[in-house]
Every structure is written in C-alpha cells, then in structure tokens.
XYZ file of C-alpha atoms in Angstrom:
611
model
C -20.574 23.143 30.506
C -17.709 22.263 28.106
C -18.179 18.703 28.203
C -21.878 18.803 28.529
C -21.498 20.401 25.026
C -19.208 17.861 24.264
C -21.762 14.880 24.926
C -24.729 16.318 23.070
C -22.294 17.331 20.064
C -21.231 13.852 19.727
C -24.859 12.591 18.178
C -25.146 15.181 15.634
C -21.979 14.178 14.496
C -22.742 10.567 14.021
C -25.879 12.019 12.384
C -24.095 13.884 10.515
C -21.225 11.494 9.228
C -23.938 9.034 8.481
C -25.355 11.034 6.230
C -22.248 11.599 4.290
C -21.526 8.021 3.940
C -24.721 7.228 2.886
C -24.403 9.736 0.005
C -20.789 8.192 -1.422
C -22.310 4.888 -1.157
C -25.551 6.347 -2.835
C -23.007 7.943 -5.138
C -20.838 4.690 -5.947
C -24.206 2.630 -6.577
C -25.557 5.050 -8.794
C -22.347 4.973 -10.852
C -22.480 1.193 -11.241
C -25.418 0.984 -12.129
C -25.012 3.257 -14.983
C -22.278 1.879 -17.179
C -21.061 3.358 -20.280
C -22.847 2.207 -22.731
C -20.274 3.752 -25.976
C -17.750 6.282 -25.947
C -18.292 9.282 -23.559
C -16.684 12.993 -24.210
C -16.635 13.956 -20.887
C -16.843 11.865 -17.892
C -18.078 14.868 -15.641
C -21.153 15.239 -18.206
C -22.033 11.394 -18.914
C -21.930 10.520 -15.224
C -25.352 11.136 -13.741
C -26.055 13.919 -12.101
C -26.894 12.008 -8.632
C -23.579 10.625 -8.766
C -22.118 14.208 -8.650
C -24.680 15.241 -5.988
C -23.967 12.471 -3.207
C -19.744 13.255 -3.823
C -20.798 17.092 -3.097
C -22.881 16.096 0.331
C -20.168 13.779 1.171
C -17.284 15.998 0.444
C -19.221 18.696 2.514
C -19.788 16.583 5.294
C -16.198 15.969 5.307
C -15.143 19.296 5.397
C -17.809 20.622 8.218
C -16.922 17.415 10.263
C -13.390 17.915 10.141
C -12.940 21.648 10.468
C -16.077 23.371 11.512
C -16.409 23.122 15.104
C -20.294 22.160 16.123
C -20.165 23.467 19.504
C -17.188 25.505 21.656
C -15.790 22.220 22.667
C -14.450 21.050 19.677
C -13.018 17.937 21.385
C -14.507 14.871 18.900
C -11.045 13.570 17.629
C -12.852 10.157 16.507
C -15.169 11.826 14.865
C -12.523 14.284 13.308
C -10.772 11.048 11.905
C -13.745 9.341 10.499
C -14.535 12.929 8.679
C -10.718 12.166 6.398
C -11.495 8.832 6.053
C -15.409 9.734 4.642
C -12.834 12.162 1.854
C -10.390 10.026 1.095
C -13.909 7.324 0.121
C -15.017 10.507 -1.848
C -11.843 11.177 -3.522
C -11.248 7.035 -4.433
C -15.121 6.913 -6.123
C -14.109 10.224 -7.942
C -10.535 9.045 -9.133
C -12.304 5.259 -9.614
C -15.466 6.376 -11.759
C -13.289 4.966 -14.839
C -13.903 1.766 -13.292
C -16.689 2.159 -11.403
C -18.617 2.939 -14.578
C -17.454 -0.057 -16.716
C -14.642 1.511 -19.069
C -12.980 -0.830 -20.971
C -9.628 1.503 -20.539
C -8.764 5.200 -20.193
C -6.514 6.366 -21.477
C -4.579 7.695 -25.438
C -1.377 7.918 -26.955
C 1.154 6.778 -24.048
C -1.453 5.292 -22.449
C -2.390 2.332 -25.384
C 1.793 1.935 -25.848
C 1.782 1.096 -21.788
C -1.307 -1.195 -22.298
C 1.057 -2.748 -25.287
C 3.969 -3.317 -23.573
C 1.995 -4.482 -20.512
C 0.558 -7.373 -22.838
C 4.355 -8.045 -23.569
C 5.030 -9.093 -20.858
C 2.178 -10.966 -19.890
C 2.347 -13.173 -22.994
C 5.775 -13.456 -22.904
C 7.156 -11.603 -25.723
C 9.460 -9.749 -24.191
C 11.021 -9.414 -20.593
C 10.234 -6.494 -18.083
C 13.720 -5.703 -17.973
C 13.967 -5.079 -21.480
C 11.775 -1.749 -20.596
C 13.502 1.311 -19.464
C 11.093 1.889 -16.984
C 8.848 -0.953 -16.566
C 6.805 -0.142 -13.154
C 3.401 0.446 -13.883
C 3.438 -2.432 -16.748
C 4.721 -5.143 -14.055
C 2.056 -3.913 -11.354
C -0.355 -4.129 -14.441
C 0.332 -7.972 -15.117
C 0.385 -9.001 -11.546
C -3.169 -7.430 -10.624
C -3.993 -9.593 -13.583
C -2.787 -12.567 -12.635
C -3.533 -11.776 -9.032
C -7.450 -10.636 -9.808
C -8.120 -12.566 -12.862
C -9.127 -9.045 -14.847
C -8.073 -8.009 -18.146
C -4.663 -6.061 -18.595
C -7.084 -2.870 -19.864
C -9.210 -2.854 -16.503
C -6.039 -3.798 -14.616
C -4.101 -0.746 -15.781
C -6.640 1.389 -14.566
C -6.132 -0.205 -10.989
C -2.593 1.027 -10.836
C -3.473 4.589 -12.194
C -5.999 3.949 -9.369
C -3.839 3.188 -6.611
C -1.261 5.980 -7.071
C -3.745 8.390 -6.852
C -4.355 7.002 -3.412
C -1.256 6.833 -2.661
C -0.408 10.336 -3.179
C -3.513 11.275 -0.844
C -2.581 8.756 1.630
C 1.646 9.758 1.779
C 0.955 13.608 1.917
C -0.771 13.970 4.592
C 1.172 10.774 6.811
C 4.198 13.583 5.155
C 2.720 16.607 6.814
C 1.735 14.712 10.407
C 5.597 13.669 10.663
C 6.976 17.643 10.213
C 4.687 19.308 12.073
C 2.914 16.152 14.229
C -0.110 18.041 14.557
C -3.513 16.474 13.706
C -4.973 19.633 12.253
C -1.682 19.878 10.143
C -2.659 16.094 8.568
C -6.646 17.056 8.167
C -5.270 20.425 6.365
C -2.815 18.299 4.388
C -5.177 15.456 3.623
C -7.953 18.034 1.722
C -4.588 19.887 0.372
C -3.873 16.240 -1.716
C -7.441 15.804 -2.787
C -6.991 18.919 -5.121
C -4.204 16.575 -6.974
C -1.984 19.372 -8.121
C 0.148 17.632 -9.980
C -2.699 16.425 -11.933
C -2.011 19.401 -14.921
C -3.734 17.094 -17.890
C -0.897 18.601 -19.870
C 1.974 15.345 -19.530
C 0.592 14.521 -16.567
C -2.557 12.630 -16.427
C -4.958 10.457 -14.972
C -4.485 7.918 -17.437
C -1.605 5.150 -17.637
C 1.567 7.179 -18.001
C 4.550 5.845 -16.345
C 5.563 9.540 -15.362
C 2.640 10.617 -13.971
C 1.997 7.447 -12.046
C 6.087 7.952 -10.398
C 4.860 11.413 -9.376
C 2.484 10.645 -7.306
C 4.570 7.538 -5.890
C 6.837 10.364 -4.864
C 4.820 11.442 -2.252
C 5.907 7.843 -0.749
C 9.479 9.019 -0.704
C 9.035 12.476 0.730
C 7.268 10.484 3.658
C 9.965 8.491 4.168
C 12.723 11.363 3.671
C 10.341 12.973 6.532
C 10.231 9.867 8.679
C 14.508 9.133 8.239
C 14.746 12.786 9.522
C 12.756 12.451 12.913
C 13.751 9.084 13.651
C 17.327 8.200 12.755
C 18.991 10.777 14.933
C 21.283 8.161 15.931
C 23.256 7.800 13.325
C 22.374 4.048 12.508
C 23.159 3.771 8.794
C 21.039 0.606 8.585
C 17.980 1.811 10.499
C 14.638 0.209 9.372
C 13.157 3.208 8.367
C 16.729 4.002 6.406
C 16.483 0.308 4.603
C 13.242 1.608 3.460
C 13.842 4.707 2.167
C 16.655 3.455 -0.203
C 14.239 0.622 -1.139
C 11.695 3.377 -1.901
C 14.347 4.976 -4.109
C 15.081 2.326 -5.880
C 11.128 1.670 -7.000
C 11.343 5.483 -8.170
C 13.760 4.957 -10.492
C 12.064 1.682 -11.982
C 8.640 3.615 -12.316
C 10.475 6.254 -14.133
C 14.501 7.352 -14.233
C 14.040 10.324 -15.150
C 11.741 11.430 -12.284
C 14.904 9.718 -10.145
C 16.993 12.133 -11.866
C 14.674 14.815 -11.137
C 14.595 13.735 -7.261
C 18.082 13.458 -7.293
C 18.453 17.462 -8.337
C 16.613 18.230 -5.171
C 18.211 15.541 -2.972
C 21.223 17.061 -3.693
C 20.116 20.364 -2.737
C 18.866 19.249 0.574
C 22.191 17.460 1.174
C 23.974 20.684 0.121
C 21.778 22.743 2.751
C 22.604 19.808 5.057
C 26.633 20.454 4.664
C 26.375 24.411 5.083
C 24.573 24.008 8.241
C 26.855 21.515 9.798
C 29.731 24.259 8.714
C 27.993 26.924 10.248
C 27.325 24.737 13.384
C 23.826 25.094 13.045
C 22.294 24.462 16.379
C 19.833 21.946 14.820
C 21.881 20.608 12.327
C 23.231 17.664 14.310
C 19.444 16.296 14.885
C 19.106 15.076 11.461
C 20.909 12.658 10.027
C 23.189 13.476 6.806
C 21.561 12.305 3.666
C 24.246 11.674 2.399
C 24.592 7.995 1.940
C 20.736 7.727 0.767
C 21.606 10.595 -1.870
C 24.717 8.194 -3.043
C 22.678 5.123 -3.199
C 19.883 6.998 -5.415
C 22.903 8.036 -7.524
C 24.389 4.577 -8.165
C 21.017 2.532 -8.649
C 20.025 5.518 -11.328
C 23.391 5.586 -12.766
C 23.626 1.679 -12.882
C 20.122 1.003 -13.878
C 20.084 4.227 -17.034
C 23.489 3.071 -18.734
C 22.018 0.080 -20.177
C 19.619 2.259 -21.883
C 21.463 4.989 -23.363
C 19.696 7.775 -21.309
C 23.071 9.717 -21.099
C 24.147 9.805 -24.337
C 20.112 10.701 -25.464
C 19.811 13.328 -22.737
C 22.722 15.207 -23.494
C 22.319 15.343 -27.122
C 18.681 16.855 -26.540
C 19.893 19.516 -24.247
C 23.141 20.411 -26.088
C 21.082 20.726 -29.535
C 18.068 22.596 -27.690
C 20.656 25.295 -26.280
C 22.170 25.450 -29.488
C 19.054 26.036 -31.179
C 18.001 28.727 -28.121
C 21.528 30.710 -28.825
C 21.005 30.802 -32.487
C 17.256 31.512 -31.958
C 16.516 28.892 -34.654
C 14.346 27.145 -31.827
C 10.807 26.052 -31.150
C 10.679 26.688 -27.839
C 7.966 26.683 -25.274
C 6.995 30.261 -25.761
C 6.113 29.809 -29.488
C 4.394 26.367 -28.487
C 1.982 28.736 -25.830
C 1.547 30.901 -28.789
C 0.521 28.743 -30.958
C -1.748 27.487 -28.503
C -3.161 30.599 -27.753
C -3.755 31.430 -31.146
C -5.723 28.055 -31.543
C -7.805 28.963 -27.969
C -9.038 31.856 -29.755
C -10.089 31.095 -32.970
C -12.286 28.457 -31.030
C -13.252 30.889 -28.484
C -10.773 30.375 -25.610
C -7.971 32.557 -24.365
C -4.486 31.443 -22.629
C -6.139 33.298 -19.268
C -9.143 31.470 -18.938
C -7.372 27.910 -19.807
C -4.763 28.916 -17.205
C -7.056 29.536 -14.015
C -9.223 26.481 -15.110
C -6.017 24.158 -14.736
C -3.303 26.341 -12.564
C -5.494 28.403 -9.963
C -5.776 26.220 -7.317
C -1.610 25.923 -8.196
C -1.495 29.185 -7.943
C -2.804 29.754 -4.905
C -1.038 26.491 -2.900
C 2.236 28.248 -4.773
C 1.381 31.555 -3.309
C 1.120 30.193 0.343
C 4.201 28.126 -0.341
C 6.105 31.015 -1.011
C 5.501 32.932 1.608
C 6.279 29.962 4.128
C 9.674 29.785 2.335
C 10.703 33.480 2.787
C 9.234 33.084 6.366
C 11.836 30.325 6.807
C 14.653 32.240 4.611
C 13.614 35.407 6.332
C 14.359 33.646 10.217
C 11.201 34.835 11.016
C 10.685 34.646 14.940
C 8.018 32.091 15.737
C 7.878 28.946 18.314
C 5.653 27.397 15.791
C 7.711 27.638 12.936
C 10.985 26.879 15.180
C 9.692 23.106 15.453
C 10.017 21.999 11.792
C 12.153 25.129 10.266
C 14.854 23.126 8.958
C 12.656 20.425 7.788
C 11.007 23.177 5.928
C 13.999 24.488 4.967
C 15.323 21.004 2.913
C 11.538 20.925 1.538
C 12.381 24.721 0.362
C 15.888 23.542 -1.243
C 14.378 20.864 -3.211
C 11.914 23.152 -4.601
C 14.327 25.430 -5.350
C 16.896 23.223 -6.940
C 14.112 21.749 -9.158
C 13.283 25.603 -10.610
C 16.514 24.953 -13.256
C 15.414 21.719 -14.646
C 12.343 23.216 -15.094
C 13.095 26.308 -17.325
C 15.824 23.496 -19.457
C 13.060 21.846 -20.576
C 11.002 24.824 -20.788
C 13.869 26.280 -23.303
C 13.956 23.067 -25.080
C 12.403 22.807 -28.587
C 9.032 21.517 -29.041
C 8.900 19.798 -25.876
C 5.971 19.759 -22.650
C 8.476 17.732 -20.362
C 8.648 20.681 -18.203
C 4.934 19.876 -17.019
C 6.454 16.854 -15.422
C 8.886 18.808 -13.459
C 5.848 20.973 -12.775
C 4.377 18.347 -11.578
C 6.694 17.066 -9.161
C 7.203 20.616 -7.865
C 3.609 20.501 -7.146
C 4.306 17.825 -4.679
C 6.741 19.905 -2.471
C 4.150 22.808 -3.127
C 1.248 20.768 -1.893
C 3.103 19.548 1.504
C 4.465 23.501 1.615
C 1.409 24.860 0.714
C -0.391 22.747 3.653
C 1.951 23.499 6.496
C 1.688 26.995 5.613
C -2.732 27.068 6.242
C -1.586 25.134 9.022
C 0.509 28.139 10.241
C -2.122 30.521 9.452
C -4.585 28.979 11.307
C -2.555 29.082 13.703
C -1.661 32.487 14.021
C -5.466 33.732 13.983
C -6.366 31.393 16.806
C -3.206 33.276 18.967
C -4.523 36.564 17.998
C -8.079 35.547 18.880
C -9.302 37.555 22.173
C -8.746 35.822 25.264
C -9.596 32.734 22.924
C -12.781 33.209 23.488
C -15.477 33.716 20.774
C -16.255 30.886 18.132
C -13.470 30.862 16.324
C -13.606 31.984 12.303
C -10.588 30.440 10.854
C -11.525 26.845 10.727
C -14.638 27.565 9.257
C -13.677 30.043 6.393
C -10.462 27.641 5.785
C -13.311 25.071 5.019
C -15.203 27.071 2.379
C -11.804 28.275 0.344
C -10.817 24.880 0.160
C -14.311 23.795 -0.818
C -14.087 26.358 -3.769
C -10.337 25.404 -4.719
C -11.485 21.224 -4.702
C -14.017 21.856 -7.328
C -12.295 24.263 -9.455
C -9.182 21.528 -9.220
C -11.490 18.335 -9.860
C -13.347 19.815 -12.510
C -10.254 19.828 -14.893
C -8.122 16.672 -13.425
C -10.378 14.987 -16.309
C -9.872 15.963 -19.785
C -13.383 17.461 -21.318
C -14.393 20.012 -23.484
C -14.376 22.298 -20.183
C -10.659 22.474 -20.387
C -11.248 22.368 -24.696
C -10.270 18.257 -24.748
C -12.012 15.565 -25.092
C -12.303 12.218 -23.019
C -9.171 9.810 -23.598
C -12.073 7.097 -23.070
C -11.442 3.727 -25.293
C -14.892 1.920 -25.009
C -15.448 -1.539 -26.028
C -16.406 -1.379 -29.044
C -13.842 0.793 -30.168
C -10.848 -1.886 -28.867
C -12.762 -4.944 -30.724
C -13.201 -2.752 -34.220
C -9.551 -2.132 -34.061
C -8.865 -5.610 -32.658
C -11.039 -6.823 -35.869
C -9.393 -4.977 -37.948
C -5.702 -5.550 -37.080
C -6.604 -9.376 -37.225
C -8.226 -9.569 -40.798
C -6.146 -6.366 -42.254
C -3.719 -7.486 -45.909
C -0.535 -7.677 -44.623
C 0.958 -5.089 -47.283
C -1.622 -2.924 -46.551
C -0.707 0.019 -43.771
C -3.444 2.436 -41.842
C -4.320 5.959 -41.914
C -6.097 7.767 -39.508
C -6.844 11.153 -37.610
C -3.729 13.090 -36.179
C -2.066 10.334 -34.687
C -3.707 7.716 -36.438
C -3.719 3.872 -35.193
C -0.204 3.809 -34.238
C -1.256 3.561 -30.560
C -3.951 0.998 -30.988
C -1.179 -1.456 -32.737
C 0.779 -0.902 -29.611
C -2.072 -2.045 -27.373
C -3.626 -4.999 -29.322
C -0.202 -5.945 -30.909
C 2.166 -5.616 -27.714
C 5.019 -4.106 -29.646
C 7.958 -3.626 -28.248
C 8.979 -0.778 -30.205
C 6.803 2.121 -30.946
C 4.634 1.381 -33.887
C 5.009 3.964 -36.636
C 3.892 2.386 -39.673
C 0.466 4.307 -39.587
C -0.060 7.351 -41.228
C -1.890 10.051 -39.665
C -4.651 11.905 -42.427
C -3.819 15.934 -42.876
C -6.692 18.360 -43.530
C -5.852 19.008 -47.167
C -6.102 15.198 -48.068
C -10.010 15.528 -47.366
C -10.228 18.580 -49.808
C -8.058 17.145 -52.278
C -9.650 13.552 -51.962
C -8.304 10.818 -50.010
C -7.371 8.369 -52.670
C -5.304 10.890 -55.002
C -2.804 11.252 -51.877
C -1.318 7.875 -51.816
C -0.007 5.853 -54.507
C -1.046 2.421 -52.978
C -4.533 1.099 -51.242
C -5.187 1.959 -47.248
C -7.330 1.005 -44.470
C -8.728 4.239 -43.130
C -10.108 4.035 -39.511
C -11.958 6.695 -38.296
C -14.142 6.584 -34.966
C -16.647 7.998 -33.297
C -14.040 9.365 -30.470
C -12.073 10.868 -33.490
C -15.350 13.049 -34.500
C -16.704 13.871 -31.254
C -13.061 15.183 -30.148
C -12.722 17.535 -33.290
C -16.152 18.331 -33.824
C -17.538 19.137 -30.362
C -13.929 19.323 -27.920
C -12.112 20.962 -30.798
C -15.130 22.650 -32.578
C -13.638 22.183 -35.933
C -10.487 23.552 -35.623
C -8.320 20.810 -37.585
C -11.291 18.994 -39.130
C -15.235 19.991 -39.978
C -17.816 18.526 -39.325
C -18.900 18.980 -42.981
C -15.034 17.719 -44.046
C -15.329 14.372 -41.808
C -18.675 13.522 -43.989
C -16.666 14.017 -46.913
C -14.094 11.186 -46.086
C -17.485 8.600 -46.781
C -18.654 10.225 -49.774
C -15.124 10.242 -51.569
C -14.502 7.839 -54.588
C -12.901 4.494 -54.251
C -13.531 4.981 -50.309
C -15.771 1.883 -49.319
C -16.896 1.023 -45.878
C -16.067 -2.622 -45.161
C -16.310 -2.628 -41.008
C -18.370 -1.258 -38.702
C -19.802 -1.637 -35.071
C -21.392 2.120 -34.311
C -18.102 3.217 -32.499
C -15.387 1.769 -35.232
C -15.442 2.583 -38.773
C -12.927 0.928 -41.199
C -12.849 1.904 -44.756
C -10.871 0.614 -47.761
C -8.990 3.199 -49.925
C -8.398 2.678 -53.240
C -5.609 4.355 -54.569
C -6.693 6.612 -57.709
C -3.007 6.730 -58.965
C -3.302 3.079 -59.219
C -6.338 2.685 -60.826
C -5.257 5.455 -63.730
C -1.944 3.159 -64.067
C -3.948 -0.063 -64.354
C-alpha cells in the first residue's frame, strides 16, 4: 500500500515542481523584459506584478514540495531536494532583480565610496592593499576583468553572490550539526528570510560589512565541519587549512567583523577549556580551537596595525563611556527617540517600524532562546544529546557577542551595533533552525502510534510562508519601511559624470543632505572620502539659496532626491512646495539637465552686492 502510494505520488510531484519552475522562469523573463526605464522608489512597486506572482507560486511550490507530505509515504527524497533547489532559484531572482531589471547600480552613501575605490584599483590609482578592508572592491575588479561588465553592474554581482552564499553555508551549517535532511530543508527556508538583512547598516547594497556577514556563514560551516571531522587531532587537516584560510578572507572583507568573530571564538574556546576541566564526557571529541582562535588573532592583529584600528577604536570607546558616565552623550536611546519622534509626525510609530523589520527576528530569537536554555538547562533528550555541545559553542558565541553589542549601543551617535546585530542574526538563524527542527520533532514522537497524517510539517510550512514575506518585504528599502530606493539609474550617473567633467575647478557642490560627496567618490575613485561638497539645510531654501554662501555653487538636485523626501519622507526635511522654490530663486539658473539630473548654477548674492 505504502509504496503503491509512493509510485502514484511521484507524478504529481513532477507535476507539481514543473509548475514551480515554470513560474521563476516566467518570473525572471518577465523581469528582463521590463527594465528600468529611470529611477524607481521602490523596487517591490516598479517590478511588475507578474514578476511577484510567479516568485509566490514558486516559493509555494517549494514549500508544499519540501514539507507537506502528498500521500502517507512521504518517501520522495529527490523530489524533496529539487523542492530547495526550486527556493534557492526563487530567492537568487529575488536578491538578483537589481540586475535582472537593468540597474545601472544599487546602492548610496557607502555604497558609491565602494564603487570609488573599486575604480581605484582598476585604473590603477591606488593599490588594494592601501584599503583597510579591500574584499568586495578586489572581487568587484576581477568579475570585471573576468566578465567584461562595468565596475557598477559588477558590484552588484558580489552583493549578489554573498547573498547566496549565506543561503547556501547555513543550511550545508545545519546538515553538519544535526545531519538530518529535514534539519537542512528547515535551515535552507530559515536563510531565505535573510535576517541579518536589517536595512539599518546592513544592506543589500555594496557595503563591505554587510557583504562579510553573510560570508560568515562560510566560516560557521567550516567551524561546524573542523568539529565533526578533525577528532584526530591533526593540526594540519584539510578541512583545518581551510578554516584558517576562511579566517583570513574575513578579516580582509572587513576587520572589524574578524574582531567581532574573534569575541565569540573566544567564548567557544573558553567553553571548550571548562569542559575539558570538568572532564566532560564529550569534550575530548572535538578538537580544541585553540590554534584556529590564535591564528584569527595574529592575521587580525598583523593585518589592523598598519591601519591604526587600535589606536581609533579605543579612543571611540574610551570617549563614548566618558560621555555615557557624564551623561553628556548621544547615545542610541536618544537616536530611537529622535527617530520615533520623526515616525510620527509622518505617520509612523517605533512599533509598527519594528515588526516590519525585526518580527521575523523576533520570532527566530524566540526559538533560539529557548533551544539555549534547553541546552543550559541539560534538558533530557536523545535528540538534543547528538549535537548539545555543538549547540552549546553556537550558544557561547551568541552570548559573548551580547557585550559588543550594547558598547556600541552606548556609544554616541553611532548604528554600528546593527552590524553586531547582524552577525548575531547568523548564530540566531542556524539556532533558530535546529530548534523547528527539534520541534518537529517532538510532535511527530508524541503523535499516536504515528499514525494519522501528520500536522507539523504542514503548519511549519504556512508560518514560515508568513515570516518569508513579512522578512522580504523590507530586505529592500521602500517607502513600506518609510525609505526610499538607494537605486542610481543611468541617467543619474552620466548627469553627475557630466557635471564633474565640465564643473570650474574653484567651484565646489551643494546638494540634499549628503550632497554629491558620494557621487565624487564613485566617478572620481578617491581614495579618501570626498568632503568638499556641501550638503543644502532647510532654512537656506526659505532664506534663498544664493544669500547663504559668499561665493558661486553648482547645485545638483535629482529626481531620487525629490521622490525620497517628498513621497518616502513625505516632507519631513524638505516640501514639496520648498524643492520648487530652489528653481524659482534669483541668480539660480539651470545649466544641465537629462530628466533624472538637474544641475544649477548659484550665483552668490553677497558677491554680486560687492561687485
């Protein structure tokens, strides 16, 4: 009966998996085909609606194939296999619609300097080396070399490719702890949510941190894979050689992320000596990481004192605890206020911005948690006995990472503890998806005989569902999440490219918030951090922008610059009504413009009186 059920399963699967391949590919051509034209405020909103459609029957397909069992003999491993591989195609046209859809880059602020200093070194003007952490910028140059693509397309590639990455290591992660293949399915949808994806200093955009983050996931995989296979004791095992090579590529994507690591290899190495004292019966399995903690230590400590990172680091941490015992500190608790304050006057509150970007966080944190004081608690189970000390080093990491984060959180004026965040969400997500793993687990023992179709699997399916596109709806900055789309388009790189080449060279910029600091960066290559350009406060526009400086300007303005405070930021810094103004203010004369780029020339009134 069982495996007549099994043979007349098997075609509705194929059915079934065609269907959902079909609809990604349906989905992908769709995308293609329907380039950005200019510069889009939301990518979920711009992209057709057919796009989203075939990810959704795709994605579900996944899901059903992989977890929701089609008859009682629920036997179709292949088929089970093909289901992750149909997600992870779903997750890389989702993560890829930047390219798929023609942008010319993605990406603001860091994200232009990193396009700068990737042009650097691609013409020549300045070494690799000569970066502090020059990983995503090298990767950059040699897909372009490689490929033949510009540097702008190119740098979305390696944004690209850690993504996948980080959905490829977590669940390979999860399979070596608990070597389970319904552990690695669980883990594999557990990565597609991204968590450490917060679009608050960590982003889907170039940004060397975020990009080391998710290459982390390649070192926890081979932290996992040294602890199963090197019980030997070899010190220069293959798998060994690799993870100290894998270190060492952490700490060239970003030091401080190796610094970060370091806090929770530590830890683990800690928990590692107490056992062995205590003569832990399972201690002596795994092998002490204590040489690959020392190696991590010396390449960071070799590679960060040419850069000054010491001296820097210390004097930001000894003047922000200063500053918190003296209370004369802007800490992150008057930064959420602030924020708060601005959420509301444009409708918002700090509890509905919070579950659109942390629930899903929540919730894998939750489940983490309680795995952890299952572990800490020496909770009797012979499911948890196969992995509890691996769980147990994953716990101490986490742990030993909870400090760094509230230093930065005490430290004035600064959102670095998102990236600590985000790296916690990485031991969270692995946590988080060993502990479904164990629930499942447990309702299937308490099922009846084990007869009955069993209801775990299936409602497992739907809650992740529900968490995927609450977490994928805000890994993209939109208006959703009150931001708008870090999207350069083309014509916005060639007006500033224009403009930059033809500009007086005693003549500086001005421009909204930031203003084109971060474009010189990108068409310019600088080395150092352009900050020649001036960025335009509200009260020039009332007061008129040529009475506020005593010698001409450029001002750029662009059409990203009015859609983000007009529509994302509904007027909060700048009006509608005050952006008009800018054109219709004296000795301001338009003298460039391609529909996305507007430069203006601003003649200084001070000067004019003088004359």
């Amino acid at each position: 009966m069982s495996s007549q059920s099994a043979v007349d399963d098997d075609p509705i699967r194929k059915l079934v998996l065609a269907i959902g391949f079909l609809a990604v590919s349906a989905s992908a051509f769709v995308a293609h085909t329907n380039p950005a034209t200019g510069y889009e405020l939301s990518i979920y909103t711009m992209t057709p609606w057919a796009v989203w459609a075939g990810l959704l029957v795709a994605l579900s397909v996944s899901l059903a194939v992989a977890f929701v069992p089609f008859s009682r003999a629920h036997r179709h491993q292949w088929s089970r296999s093909i289901a992750l591989v149909l997600g992870g195609l779903v997750m890389a046209v989702f993560v890829g619609l930047p390219i798929v859809r023609g942008y010319r880059f993605y990406g603001h602020y860091d994200a232009l300097t990193h396009l700068g200093w990737a042009r650097g070194i691609s013409e020549g003007t300045f070494l690799p080396f000569e970066l502090f952490y020059p990983g995503i910028h090298t990767v950059t140059v040699l897909i372009n070399a490689t490929v033949g693509i510009a540097l702008s397309r190119s740098m979305l590639f390696v944004v690209f490719f850690a993504v996948l990455l980080f959905c490829l290591f977590v669940p390979l992660c999860v399979g070596v702890i608990v070597r389970d293949w319904n552990a690695v399915a669980i883990a594999a949808f557990s990565a597609f949510l991204l968590l450490p994806i917060t679009t608050i200093s960590m982003n889907l955009s170039a940004h060397a941190m975020s990009q080391a983050v998710l290459f982390s996931s390649v070192l926890l995989y081979l932290f996992a894979k040294y602890l199963r296979t090197d019980r030997d004791g070899r010190s220069f095992s293959a798998v060994g050689v690799t993870f100290a090579l894998g270190s060492a590529a952490v700490v060239l994507y970003h030091p401080q992320l190796a610094a970060h690591l370091l806090v929770a290899f530590v830890a683990i190495g800690l928990v590692q000596f107490l056992a062995r004292r205590a003569d832990h019966d399972r201690a002596p399995e795994h092998p002490a990481l204590y040489g690959q903690v020392l190696f991590l230590a010396v390449v960071f400590l070799v590679w960060s004192s040419n850069y000054g990172f010491f001296a820097g680091t210390a004097e930001y941490f000894l003047g922000s605890v200063i500053e918190f015992v003296l209370g004369t500190g802007g800490g992150a608790g008057d930064t959420v206020a602030t924020q708060g304050t601005s959420l509301a006057s444009i409708g918002g509150s700090l509890s509905g911005i919070f579950f659109k970007l942390f629930f899903p966080s929540l919730v894998f944190s939750l489940l983490a948690g309680g795995l952890v004081f299952a572990v800490a608690g020496r909770l009797s189970s012979q499911w948890l006995d196969r992995f509890r000390l691996e769980t147990t080093y994953l716990a101490a990491g986490l742990v030993a990472l909870g400090p760094v984060f509230v230093a930065y959180f005490l430290a004035s004026g600064s959102k670095m503890y998102f990236r600590v965040f985000g790296l916690m969400m990485v031991f969270v997500t692995v946590l988080g998806a060993i502990a479904i793993h164990g629930l499942l687990t447990l309702l299937s023992a308490r099922r009846s005989g084990g007869r009955g179709p069993p209801v775990g699997r299936p409602l497992m399916a739907v809650a992740v569902a529900v968490l995927l596109v609450l977490s994928l709806l805000a890994v993209f900055p939109s208006p959703y999440i009150y931001k708008a789309s870090p999207h350069v388009s083309e014509q916005e790189l060639h007006g500033y490219e224009s403009a930059f080449a033809t500009q007086q060279s005693d003549l500086a910029f001005i421009g909204l918030r930031n203003g084109p600091n971060r474009y010189d960066d990108a068409i310019n290559g600088n080395e150092q951090r352009m900050h020649a350009h001036d960025g335009l406060p509200p009260s020039v526009i009332e007061d008129g922008v040529s009475n506020e400086y005593e010698g001409d300007r450029y001002l750029a303005l662009t059409r990203s610059d009015y859609e983000r405070e007009v529509i994302a930021y509904q007027g909060l810094r700048y009006s509608e009504r005050e952006l008009d103004r800018i054109t219709a203010s004296p000795n301001v004369n338009r003298v460039q413009s391609n529909g996305e780029f507007t430069l203006y020339y601003v003649t200084s009134s001070g000067e004019s009186e003088a004359a």
